[in-house]
JSON list of C-alpha atoms in Angstrom, two decimals:
[
{"chain": "A", "resi": 1091, "resn": "UNK", "atom": "CA", "xyz": [-12.54, 10.39, -73.85]},
{"chain": "A", "resi": 1092, "resn": "UNK", "atom": "CA", "xyz": [-11.48, 7.23, -72.51]},
{"chain": "A", "resi": 1093, "resn": "UNK", "atom": "CA", "xyz": [-14.29, 4.50, -71.66]},
{"chain": "A", "resi": 1094, "resn": "UNK", "atom": "CA", "xyz": [-13.49, 0.98, -69.30]},
{"chain": "A", "resi": 1095, "resn": "UNK", "atom": "CA", "xyz": [-15.98, -1.52, -70.08]},
{"chain": "A", "resi": 1096, "resn": "UNK", "atom": "CA", "xyz": [-16.35, -4.71, -68.08]},
{"chain": "A", "resi": 1097, "resn": "UNK", "atom": "CA", "xyz": [-17.52, -7.19, -70.43]},
{"chain": "A", "resi": 1098, "resn": "UNK", "atom": "CA", "xyz": [-20.11, -10.26, -69.28]},
{"chain": "A", "resi": 1099, "resn": "UNK", "atom": "CA", "xyz": [-23.78, -8.21, -68.68]},
{"chain": "A", "resi": 1100, "resn": "UNK", "atom": "CA", "xyz": [-21.89, -5.15, -70.17]},
{"chain": "A", "resi": 1101, "resn": "UNK", "atom": "CA", "xyz": [-20.97, -5.53, -73.90]},
{"chain": "A", "resi": 1102, "resn": "UNK", "atom": "CA", "xyz": [-22.17, -9.23, -73.90]},
{"chain": "A", "resi": 1103, "resn": "UNK", "atom": "CA", "xyz": [-24.69, -11.94, -73.07]},
{"chain": "A", "resi": 1104, "resn": "UNK", "atom": "CA", "xyz": [-21.91, -15.14, -72.22]},
{"chain": "A", "resi": 1105, "resn": "UNK", "atom": "CA", "xyz": [-24.27, -16.71, -69.47]},
{"chain": "A", "resi": 1106, "resn": "UNK", "atom": "CA", "xyz": [-25.93, -19.38, -72.06]},
{"chain": "A", "resi": 1107, "resn": "UNK", "atom": "CA", "xyz": [-22.73, -20.82, -72.47]},
{"chain": "A", "resi": 1108, "resn": "UNK", "atom": "CA", "xyz": [-21.29, -20.71, -69.07]},
{"chain": "A", "resi": 1109, "resn": "UNK", "atom": "CA", "xyz": [-23.52, -22.30, -67.13]},
{"chain": "A", "resi": 1110, "resn": "UNK", "atom": "CA", "xyz": [-23.88, -25.42, -69.39]},
{"chain": "A", "resi": 1111, "resn": "UNK", "atom": "CA", "xyz": [-19.95, -25.37, -69.17]},
{"chain": "A", "resi": 1112, "resn": "UNK", "atom": "CA", "xyz": [-21.13, -24.81, -65.20]},
{"chain": "A", "resi": 1113, "resn": "UNK", "atom": "CA", "xyz": [-23.35, -27.92, -65.65]},
{"chain": "A", "resi": 1114, "resn": "UNK", "atom": "CA", "xyz": [-21.30, -30.24, -66.95]},
{"chain": "A", "resi": 1115, "resn": "UNK", "atom": "CA", "xyz": [-18.04, -30.00, -65.31]},
{"chain": "A", "resi": 1116, "resn": "UNK", "atom": "CA", "xyz": [-20.92, -30.35, -61.62]},
{"chain": "A", "resi": 1117, "resn": "UNK", "atom": "CA", "xyz": [-21.52, -33.82, -63.52]},
{"chain": "A", "resi": 1118, "resn": "UNK", "atom": "CA", "xyz": [-18.76, -34.85, -65.86]},
{"chain": "A", "resi": 1119, "resn": "UNK", "atom": "CA", "xyz": [-16.18, -34.56, -61.65]},
{"chain": "A", "resi": 1120, "resn": "UNK", "atom": "CA", "xyz": [-20.09, -36.27, -60.35]},
{"chain": "A", "resi": 1121, "resn": "UNK", "atom": "CA", "xyz": [-20.18, -32.76, -57.20]},
{"chain": "A", "resi": 1122, "resn": "UNK", "atom": "CA", "xyz": [-23.65, -31.46, -56.04]},
{"chain": "A", "resi": 1123, "resn": "UNK", "atom": "CA", "xyz": [-24.38, -28.28, -56.57]},
{"chain": "A", "resi": 1124, "resn": "UNK", "atom": "CA", "xyz": [-25.74, -26.37, -53.40]},
{"chain": "A", "resi": 1125, "resn": "UNK", "atom": "CA", "xyz": [-26.92, -23.00, -55.22]},
{"chain": "A", "resi": 1126, "resn": "UNK", "atom": "CA", "xyz": [-29.31, -23.16, -58.38]},
{"chain": "A", "resi": 1127, "resn": "UNK", "atom": "CA", "xyz": [-28.12, -22.08, -61.55]},
{"chain": "A", "resi": 1128, "resn": "UNK", "atom": "CA", "xyz": [-29.30, -18.53, -62.57]},
{"chain": "A", "resi": 1129, "resn": "UNK", "atom": "CA", "xyz": [-27.87, -15.95, -64.70]},
{"chain": "A", "resi": 1130, "resn": "UNK", "atom": "CA", "xyz": [-26.58, -13.74, -60.97]},
{"chain": "A", "resi": 1131, "resn": "UNK", "atom": "CA", "xyz": [-23.60, -16.10, -61.17]},
{"chain": "A", "resi": 1132, "resn": "UNK", "atom": "CA", "xyz": [-22.49, -14.70, -64.31]},
{"chain": "A", "resi": 1133, "resn": "UNK", "atom": "CA", "xyz": [-19.12, -12.27, -63.35]},
{"chain": "A", "resi": 1134, "resn": "UNK", "atom": "CA", "xyz": [-17.56, -13.55, -60.30]},
{"chain": "A", "resi": 1135, "resn": "UNK", "atom": "CA", "xyz": [-13.91, -14.63, -60.93]},
{"chain": "A", "resi": 1136, "resn": "UNK", "atom": "CA", "xyz": [-13.91, -18.54, -61.81]},
{"chain": "A", "resi": 1137, "resn": "UNK", "atom": "CA", "xyz": [-12.25, -20.22, -59.14]},
{"chain": "A", "resi": 1138, "resn": "UNK", "atom": "CA", "xyz": [-14.44, -17.60, -56.61]},
{"chain": "A", "resi": 1139, "resn": "UNK", "atom": "CA", "xyz": [-17.70, -18.94, -58.32]},
{"chain": "A", "resi": 1140, "resn": "UNK", "atom": "CA", "xyz": [-16.86, -22.38, -59.02]},
{"chain": "A", "resi": 1141, "resn": "UNK", "atom": "CA", "xyz": [-16.35, -22.56, -54.95]},
{"chain": "A", "resi": 1142, "resn": "UNK", "atom": "CA", "xyz": [-19.29, -20.93, -53.40]},
{"chain": "A", "resi": 1143, "resn": "UNK", "atom": "CA", "xyz": [-21.49, -23.33, -56.03]},
{"chain": "A", "resi": 1144, "resn": "UNK", "atom": "CA", "xyz": [-19.36, -26.02, -54.43]},
{"chain": "A", "resi": 1145, "resn": "UNK", "atom": "CA", "xyz": [-19.35, -24.89, -51.16]},
{"chain": "A", "resi": 1146, "resn": "UNK", "atom": "CA", "xyz": [-15.56, -26.37, -51.13]},
{"chain": "A", "resi": 1147, "resn": "UNK", "atom": "CA", "xyz": [-12.57, -25.58, -50.11]},
{"chain": "A", "resi": 1148, "resn": "UNK", "atom": "CA", "xyz": [-10.71, -28.37, -51.54]},
{"chain": "A", "resi": 1149, "resn": "UNK", "atom": "CA", "xyz": [-8.15, -26.78, -54.08]},
{"chain": "A", "resi": 1150, "resn": "UNK", "atom": "CA", "xyz": [-7.65, -30.32, -55.51]},
{"chain": "A", "resi": 1151, "resn": "UNK", "atom": "CA", "xyz": [-11.82, -31.33, -56.14]},
{"chain": "A", "resi": 1152, "resn": "UNK", "atom": "CA", "xyz": [-11.92, -26.28, -57.52]},
{"chain": "A", "resi": 1153, "resn": "UNK", "atom": "CA", "xyz": [-9.50, -27.34, -60.02]},
{"chain": "A", "resi": 1154, "resn": "UNK", "atom": "CA", "xyz": [-10.81, -30.42, -61.33]},
{"chain": "A", "resi": 1155, "resn": "UNK", "atom": "CA", "xyz": [-13.80, -28.58, -61.79]},
{"chain": "A", "resi": 1156, "resn": "UNK", "atom": "CA", "xyz": [-11.94, -25.08, -63.79]},
{"chain": "A", "resi": 1157, "resn": "UNK", "atom": "CA", "xyz": [-10.40, -27.75, -65.58]},
{"chain": "A", "resi": 1158, "resn": "UNK", "atom": "CA", "xyz": [-13.79, -29.88, -66.83]},
{"chain": "A", "resi": 1159, "resn": "UNK", "atom": "CA", "xyz": [-15.61, -26.05, -66.92]},
{"chain": "A", "resi": 1160, "resn": "UNK", "atom": "CA", "xyz": [-12.51, -24.73, -69.52]},
{"chain": "A", "resi": 1161, "resn": "UNK", "atom": "CA", "xyz": [-12.73, -28.31, -71.33]},
{"chain": "A", "resi": 1162, "resn": "UNK", "atom": "CA", "xyz": [-15.86, -27.12, -72.44]},
{"chain": "A", "resi": 1163, "resn": "UNK", "atom": "CA", "xyz": [-16.27, -23.60, -72.26]},
{"chain": "A", "resi": 1164, "resn": "UNK", "atom": "CA", "xyz": [-13.26, -22.85, -73.79]},
{"chain": "A", "resi": 1165, "resn": "UNK", "atom": "CA", "xyz": [-13.49, -25.03, -76.66]},
{"chain": "A", "resi": 1166, "resn": "UNK", "atom": "CA", "xyz": [-17.49, -24.56, -77.78]},
{"chain": "A", "resi": 1167, "resn": "UNK", "atom": "CA", "xyz": [-19.36, -22.97, -75.39]},
{"chain": "A", "resi": 1168, "resn": "UNK", "atom": "CA", "xyz": [-18.12, -19.19, -75.78]},
{"chain": "A", "resi": 1169, "resn": "UNK", "atom": "CA", "xyz": [-19.28, -19.58, -78.99]},
{"chain": "A", "resi": 1170, "resn": "UNK", "atom": "CA", "xyz": [-23.20, -19.42, -77.62]},
{"chain": "A", "resi": 1171, "resn": "UNK", "atom": "CA", "xyz": [-22.27, -15.71, -76.55]},
{"chain": "A", "resi": 1172, "resn": "UNK", "atom": "CA", "xyz": [-24.66, -13.18, -77.60]},
{"chain": "A", "resi": 1173, "resn": "UNK", "atom": "CA", "xyz": [-24.35, -9.85, -78.48]},
{"chain": "A", "resi": 1174, "resn": "UNK", "atom": "CA", "xyz": [-26.58, -7.14, -75.80]},
{"chain": "A", "resi": 1175, "resn": "UNK", "atom": "CA", "xyz": [-28.81, -5.27, -78.65]},
{"chain": "A", "resi": 1176, "resn": "UNK", "atom": "CA", "xyz": [-27.01, -2.37, -80.25]},
{"chain": "A", "resi": 1177, "resn": "UNK", "atom": "CA", "xyz": [-23.77, -2.97, -78.63]},
{"chain": "A", "resi": 1178, "resn": "UNK", "atom": "CA", "xyz": [-22.03, -3.22, -81.21]},
{"chain": "A", "resi": 1179, "resn": "UNK", "atom": "CA", "xyz": [-22.70, -0.47, -83.45]},
{"chain": "A", "resi": 1180, "resn": "UNK", "atom": "CA", "xyz": [-22.46, 1.78, -80.18]},
{"chain": "A", "resi": 1181, "resn": "UNK", "atom": "CA", "xyz": [-18.99, 0.81, -79.83]},
{"chain": "A", "resi": 1182, "resn": "UNK", "atom": "CA", "xyz": [-18.18, 0.86, -84.05]},
{"chain": "A", "resi": 1183, "resn": "UNK", "atom": "CA", "xyz": [-19.39, 4.53, -83.19]},
{"chain": "A", "resi": 1184, "resn": "UNK", "atom": "CA", "xyz": [-17.47, 5.24, -80.68]},
{"chain": "A", "resi": 1185, "resn": "UNK", "atom": "CA", "xyz": [-13.76, 4.51, -81.69]},
{"chain": "A", "resi": 1186, "resn": "UNK", "atom": "CA", "xyz": [-15.10, 5.95, -84.82]},
{"chain": "A", "resi": 1187, "resn": "UNK", "atom": "CA", "xyz": [-15.32, 8.86, -82.70]},
{"chain": "A", "resi": 1188, "resn": "UNK", "atom": "CA", "xyz": [-12.01, 8.74, -80.99]},
{"chain": "A", "resi": 1189, "resn": "UNK", "atom": "CA", "xyz": [-12.58, 7.33, -77.66]},
{"chain": "A", "resi": 1190, "resn": "UNK", "atom": "CA", "xyz": [-10.12, 5.12, -76.43]},
{"chain": "A", "resi": 1191, "resn": "UNK", "atom": "CA", "xyz": [-12.07, 1.71, -75.17]},
{"chain": "A", "resi": 1192, "resn": "UNK", "atom": "CA", "xyz": [-10.79, -0.75, -73.05]},
{"chain": "A", "resi": 1193, "resn": "UNK", "atom": "CA", "xyz": [-11.33, -3.95, -71.23]},
{"chain": "A", "resi": 1194, "resn": "UNK", "atom": "CA", "xyz": [-11.05, -4.24, -67.95]},
{"chain": "A", "resi": 1195, "resn": "UNK", "atom": "CA", "xyz": [-12.74, -8.19, -66.80]},
{"chain": "A", "resi": 1196, "resn": "UNK", "atom": "CA", "xyz": [-13.36, -11.08, -64.34]},
{"chain": "A", "resi": 1197, "resn": "UNK", "atom": "CA", "xyz": [-12.95, -12.98, -67.09]},
{"chain": "A", "resi": 1198, "resn": "UNK", "atom": "CA", "xyz": [-10.16, -14.56, -68.49]},
{"chain": "A", "resi": 1199, "resn": "UNK", "atom": "CA", "xyz": [-7.99, -14.25, -71.06]},
{"chain": "A", "resi": 1200, "resn": "UNK", "atom": "CA", "xyz": [-8.36, -17.24, -73.52]},
{"chain": "A", "resi": 1201, "resn": "UNK", "atom": "CA", "xyz": [-12.33, -17.10, -73.85]},
{"chain": "A", "resi": 1202, "resn": "UNK", "atom": "CA", "xyz": [-12.40, -13.43, -74.36]},
{"chain": "A", "resi": 1203, "resn": "UNK", "atom": "CA", "xyz": [-9.98, -13.82, -76.24]},
{"chain": "A", "resi": 1204, "resn": "UNK", "atom": "CA", "xyz": [-12.07, -16.34, -78.88]},
{"chain": "A", "resi": 1205, "resn": "UNK", "atom": "CA", "xyz": [-15.07, -14.36, -78.22]},
{"chain": "A", "resi": 1206, "resn": "UNK", "atom": "CA", "xyz": [-14.05, -11.01, -79.31]},
{"chain": "A", "resi": 1207, "resn": "UNK", "atom": "CA", "xyz": [-11.94, -12.76, -82.05]},
{"chain": "A", "resi": 1208, "resn": "UNK", "atom": "CA", "xyz": [-15.22, -14.13, -82.74]},
{"chain": "A", "resi": 1209, "resn": "UNK", "atom": "CA", "xyz": [-17.13, -10.68, -83.47]},
{"chain": "A", "resi": 1210, "resn": "UNK", "atom": "CA", "xyz": [-14.17, -9.69, -84.97]},
{"chain": "A", "resi": 1211, "resn": "UNK", "atom": "CA", "xyz": [-13.61, -6.85, -82.21]},
{"chain": "A", "resi": 1212, "resn": "UNK", "atom": "CA", "xyz": [-10.57, -7.11, -81.62]},
{"chain": "A", "resi": 1213, "resn": "UNK", "atom": "CA", "xyz": [-9.44, -4.22, -83.01]},
{"chain": "A", "resi": 1214, "resn": "UNK", "atom": "CA", "xyz": [-12.09, -2.38, -81.59]},
{"chain": "A", "resi": 1215, "resn": "UNK", "atom": "CA", "xyz": [-9.54, -1.94, -78.04]},
{"chain": "A", "resi": 1216, "resn": "UNK", "atom": "CA", "xyz": [-6.76, -0.11, -77.77]},
{"chain": "A", "resi": 1217, "resn": "UNK", "atom": "CA", "xyz": [-5.92, -2.56, -74.36]},
{"chain": "A", "resi": 1218, "resn": "UNK", "atom": "CA", "xyz": [-7.53, -5.62, -73.08]},
{"chain": "A", "resi": 1219, "resn": "UNK", "atom": "CA", "xyz": [-6.75, -6.86, -69.31]},
{"chain": "A", "resi": 1220, "resn": "UNK", "atom": "CA", "xyz": [-8.49, -10.31, -67.35]},
{"chain": "A", "resi": 1221, "resn": "UNK", "atom": "CA", "xyz": [-7.98, -10.75, -63.93]},
{"chain": "A", "resi": 1222, "resn": "UNK", "atom": "CA", "xyz": [-6.21, -14.22, -64.39]},
{"chain": "A", "resi": 1223, "resn": "UNK", "atom": "CA", "xyz": [-3.76, -12.20, -66.36]},
{"chain": "A", "resi": 1224, "resn": "UNK", "atom": "CA", "xyz": [-2.41, -9.84, -64.29]},
{"chain": "A", "resi": 1225, "resn": "UNK", "atom": "CA", "xyz": [-0.64, -10.13, -61.54]},
{"chain": "A", "resi": 1226, "resn": "UNK", "atom": "CA", "xyz": [-1.14, -6.87, -60.33]},
{"chain": "A", "resi": 1227, "resn": "UNK", "atom": "CA", "xyz": [-4.53, -7.67, -59.68]},
{"chain": "A", "resi": 1228, "resn": "UNK", "atom": "CA", "xyz": [-5.96, -9.65, -57.53]},
{"chain": "A", "resi": 1229, "resn": "UNK", "atom": "CA", "xyz": [-9.59, -7.86, -57.73]},
{"chain": "A", "resi": 1230, "resn": "UNK", "atom": "CA", "xyz": [-11.37, -5.78, -60.07]},
{"chain": "A", "resi": 1231, "resn": "UNK", "atom": "CA", "xyz": [-10.80, -2.76, -58.43]},
{"chain": "A", "resi": 1232, "resn": "UNK", "atom": "CA", "xyz": [-7.27, -3.38, -58.13]},
{"chain": "A", "resi": 1233, "resn": "UNK", "atom": "CA", "xyz": [-6.93, -4.54, -62.22]},
{"chain": "A", "resi": 1234, "resn": "UNK", "atom": "CA", "xyz": [-8.91, -1.14, -63.01]},
{"chain": "A", "resi": 1235, "resn": "UNK", "atom": "CA", "xyz": [-6.14, 0.54, -60.94]},
{"chain": "A", "resi": 1236, "resn": "UNK", "atom": "CA", "xyz": [-3.77, -1.32, -62.82]},
{"chain": "A", "resi": 1237, "resn": "UNK", "atom": "CA", "xyz": [-5.01, -0.35, -66.93]},
{"chain": "A", "resi": 1238, "resn": "UNK", "atom": "CA", "xyz": [-5.28, 3.52, -65.55]},
{"chain": "A", "resi": 1239, "resn": "UNK", "atom": "CA", "xyz": [-1.48, 3.30, -65.18]},
{"chain": "A", "resi": 1240, "resn": "UNK", "atom": "CA", "xyz": [-0.60, 1.05, -67.75]},
{"chain": "A", "resi": 1241, "resn": "UNK", "atom": "CA", "xyz": [-2.23, 3.96, -70.31]},
{"chain": "A", "resi": 1242, "resn": "UNK", "atom": "CA", "xyz": [-1.66, 7.19, -68.17]},
{"chain": "A", "resi": 1243, "resn": "UNK", "atom": "CA", "xyz": [-5.16, 7.77, -68.41]},
{"chain": "A", "resi": 1244, "resn": "UNK", "atom": "CA", "xyz": [-6.31, 10.65, -66.46]},
{"chain": "A", "resi": 1245, "resn": "UNK", "atom": "CA", "xyz": [-9.08, 9.39, -64.41]},
{"chain": "A", "resi": 1246, "resn": "UNK", "atom": "CA", "xyz": [-11.32, 13.18, -65.17]},
{"chain": "A", "resi": 1247, "resn": "UNK", "atom": "CA", "xyz": [-11.71, 12.00, -68.77]},
{"chain": "A", "resi": 1248, "resn": "UNK", "atom": "CA", "xyz": [-12.41, 8.17, -67.97]},
{"chain": "A", "resi": 1249, "resn": "UNK", "atom": "CA", "xyz": [-15.31, 6.21, -67.86]},
{"chain": "A", "resi": 1250, "resn": "UNK", "atom": "CA", "xyz": [-16.46, 2.83, -66.45]},
{"chain": "A", "resi": 1251, "resn": "UNK", "atom": "CA", "xyz": [-18.93, 1.18, -67.72]},
{"chain": "A", "resi": 1252, "resn": "UNK", "atom": "CA", "xyz": [-20.84, -2.08, -65.66]},
{"chain": "A", "resi": 1253, "resn": "UNK", "atom": "CA", "xyz": [-23.93, -3.99, -64.43]},
{"chain": "A", "resi": 1254, "resn": "UNK", "atom": "CA", "xyz": [-23.17, -4.54, -61.03]},
{"chain": "A", "resi": 1255, "resn": "UNK", "atom": "CA", "xyz": [-22.62, -3.29, -57.99]},
{"chain": "A", "resi": 1256, "resn": "UNK", "atom": "CA", "xyz": [-18.94, -5.04, -57.49]},
{"chain": "A", "resi": 1257, "resn": "UNK", "atom": "CA", "xyz": [-17.70, -3.17, -60.51]},
{"chain": "A", "resi": 1258, "resn": "UNK", "atom": "CA", "xyz": [-19.37, 0.31, -59.26]},
{"chain": "A", "resi": 1259, "resn": "UNK", "atom": "CA", "xyz": [-17.26, -0.29, -56.15]},
{"chain": "A", "resi": 1260, "resn": "UNK", "atom": "CA", "xyz": [-14.51, -1.02, -57.86]},
{"chain": "A", "resi": 1261, "resn": "UNK", "atom": "CA", "xyz": [-15.02, 2.04, -60.48]},
{"chain": "A", "resi": 1262, "resn": "UNK", "atom": "CA", "xyz": [-15.73, 4.64, -57.13]},
{"chain": "A", "resi": 1263, "resn": "UNK", "atom": "CA", "xyz": [-12.10, 2.93, -55.52]},
{"chain": "A", "resi": 1264, "resn": "UNK", "atom": "CA", "xyz": [-10.29, 4.32, -58.74]},
{"chain": "A", "resi": 1265, "resn": "UNK", "atom": "CA", "xyz": [-11.70, 7.96, -58.60]},
{"chain": "A", "resi": 1266, "resn": "UNK", "atom": "CA", "xyz": [-13.17, 6.52, -61.70]},
{"chain": "A", "resi": 1267, "resn": "UNK", "atom": "CA", "xyz": [-16.91, 7.45, -62.58]},
{"chain": "A", "resi": 1268, "resn": "UNK", "atom": "CA", "xyz": [-19.19, 4.91, -62.55]},
{"chain": "A", "resi": 1269, "resn": "UNK", "atom": "CA", "xyz": [-22.35, 4.38, -65.03]},
{"chain": "A", "resi": 1270, "resn": "UNK", "atom": "CA", "xyz": [-24.45, 0.97, -64.61]},
{"chain": "A", "resi": 1271, "resn": "UNK", "atom": "CA", "xyz": [-26.40, -1.06, -67.31]},
{"chain": "A", "resi": 1272, "resn": "UNK", "atom": "CA", "xyz": [-29.96, -1.46, -66.87]},
{"chain": "A", "resi": 1273, "resn": "UNK", "atom": "CA", "xyz": [-29.58, -4.77, -68.99]},
{"chain": "A", "resi": 1274, "resn": "UNK", "atom": "CA", "xyz": [-27.04, -6.93, -67.98]},
{"chain": "A", "resi": 1275, "resn": "UNK", "atom": "CA", "xyz": [-26.84, -10.14, -64.74]},
{"chain": "A", "resi": 1276, "resn": "UNK", "atom": "CA", "xyz": [-26.94, -7.14, -61.32]},
{"chain": "A", "resi": 1277, "resn": "UNK", "atom": "CA", "xyz": [-28.35, -4.15, -61.92]},
{"chain": "A", "resi": 1278, "resn": "UNK", "atom": "CA", "xyz": [-28.87, -2.40, -58.88]},
{"chain": "A", "resi": 1279, "resn": "UNK", "atom": "CA", "xyz": [-29.04, 0.48, -58.44]},
{"chain": "A", "resi": 1280, "resn": "UNK", "atom": "CA", "xyz": [-29.82, 3.89, -55.32]},
{"chain": "A", "resi": 1281, "resn": "UNK", "atom": "CA", "xyz": [-31.68, 6.57, -55.23]},
{"chain": "A", "resi": 1282, "resn": "UNK", "atom": "CA", "xyz": [-30.36, 10.09, -57.77]},
{"chain": "A", "resi": 1283, "resn": "UNK", "atom": "CA", "xyz": [-27.90, 7.23, -59.55]},
{"chain": "A", "resi": 1284, "resn": "UNK", "atom": "CA", "xyz": [-27.31, 7.47, -63.20]},
{"chain": "A", "resi": 1285, "resn": "UNK", "atom": "CA", "xyz": [-28.47, 4.17, -65.62]},
{"chain": "A", "resi": 1286, "resn": "UNK", "atom": "CA", "xyz": [-28.67, 3.39, -69.70]},
{"chain": "A", "resi": 1287, "resn": "UNK", "atom": "CA", "xyz": [-31.09, 1.26, -70.91]},
{"chain": "A", "resi": 1288, "resn": "UNK", "atom": "CA", "xyz": [-29.78, 1.08, -74.15]},
{"chain": "A", "resi": 1289, "resn": "UNK", "atom": "CA", "xyz": [-26.48, 0.85, -75.81]},
{"chain": "A", "resi": 1290, "resn": "UNK", "atom": "CA", "xyz": [-28.34, 4.21, -77.88]},
{"chain": "A", "resi": 1291, "resn": "UNK", "atom": "CA", "xyz": [-28.39, 6.14, -74.43]},
{"chain": "A", "resi": 1292, "resn": "UNK", "atom": "CA", "xyz": [-25.29, 5.12, -73.65]},
{"chain": "A", "resi": 1293, "resn": "UNK", "atom": "CA", "xyz": [-23.79, 6.21, -76.78]},
{"chain": "A", "resi": 1294, "resn": "UNK", "atom": "CA", "xyz": [-26.05, 9.64, -76.27]},
{"chain": "A", "resi": 1295, "resn": "UNK", "atom": "CA", "xyz": [-24.73, 9.72, -72.63]},
{"chain": "A", "resi": 1296, "resn": "UNK", "atom": "CA", "xyz": [-21.01, 8.98, -73.57]},
{"chain": "A", "resi": 1297, "resn": "UNK", "atom": "CA", "xyz": [-20.85, 11.87, -75.78]},
{"chain": "A", "resi": 1298, "resn": "UNK", "atom": "CA", "xyz": [-23.04, 14.52, -73.66]},
{"chain": "A", "resi": 1299, "resn": "UNK", "atom": "CA", "xyz": [-20.13, 14.15, -70.65]},
{"chain": "A", "resi": 1300, "resn": "UNK", "atom": "CA", "xyz": [-17.05, 14.18, -73.64]},
{"chain": "A", "resi": 1301, "resn": "UNK", "atom": "CA", "xyz": [-18.24, 17.16, -74.05]},
{"chain": "A", "resi": 1302, "resn": "UNK", "atom": "CA", "xyz": [-17.81, 18.23, -70.65]},
{"chain": "A", "resi": 1303, "resn": "UNK", "atom": "CA", "xyz": [-14.30, 17.71, -70.69]}
]
């Protein structure tokens, strides 16, 4: 069975480092933020996030903010990332059982790789895909589609795990089963929708649906 994970808000909590780097970037560029900083801001692509926070569309300004953010986050900020409870044990168990594990994230590839190396997770995944380096993708839906095609994954034997409504939308657009985790940044469900409240519950759920395939 193939499991594609979102990263931020699903496997890791990187909000502290991201929010701090954003604050430093706006201060260094002397730009006022139009929205208060909170965990719900973690997740969208960097450029989209900076446009939202600055209320500006000036490409030069956004580039300056992005450069300032990267200078802070890619050197020190990513180290403030923490792992959600039980996630590492869950990933190792899934890997040992023969599940194929992938990441499809809006996070840029450089900090994604640094975080995986920081936690010694690189060998756990069969493929890691980030929106900023995938020329074939302009959004999460495209990115998931690219992962499916690259590895010739059967959608009927694959699932996407995420923490936001856009994650769900992207999964369903590709015909994938989606599971929402409750511990992320944007937990919203409709009546009857499936979700899990712990990594141990997610592990049991994945083993159960795998046994049915």
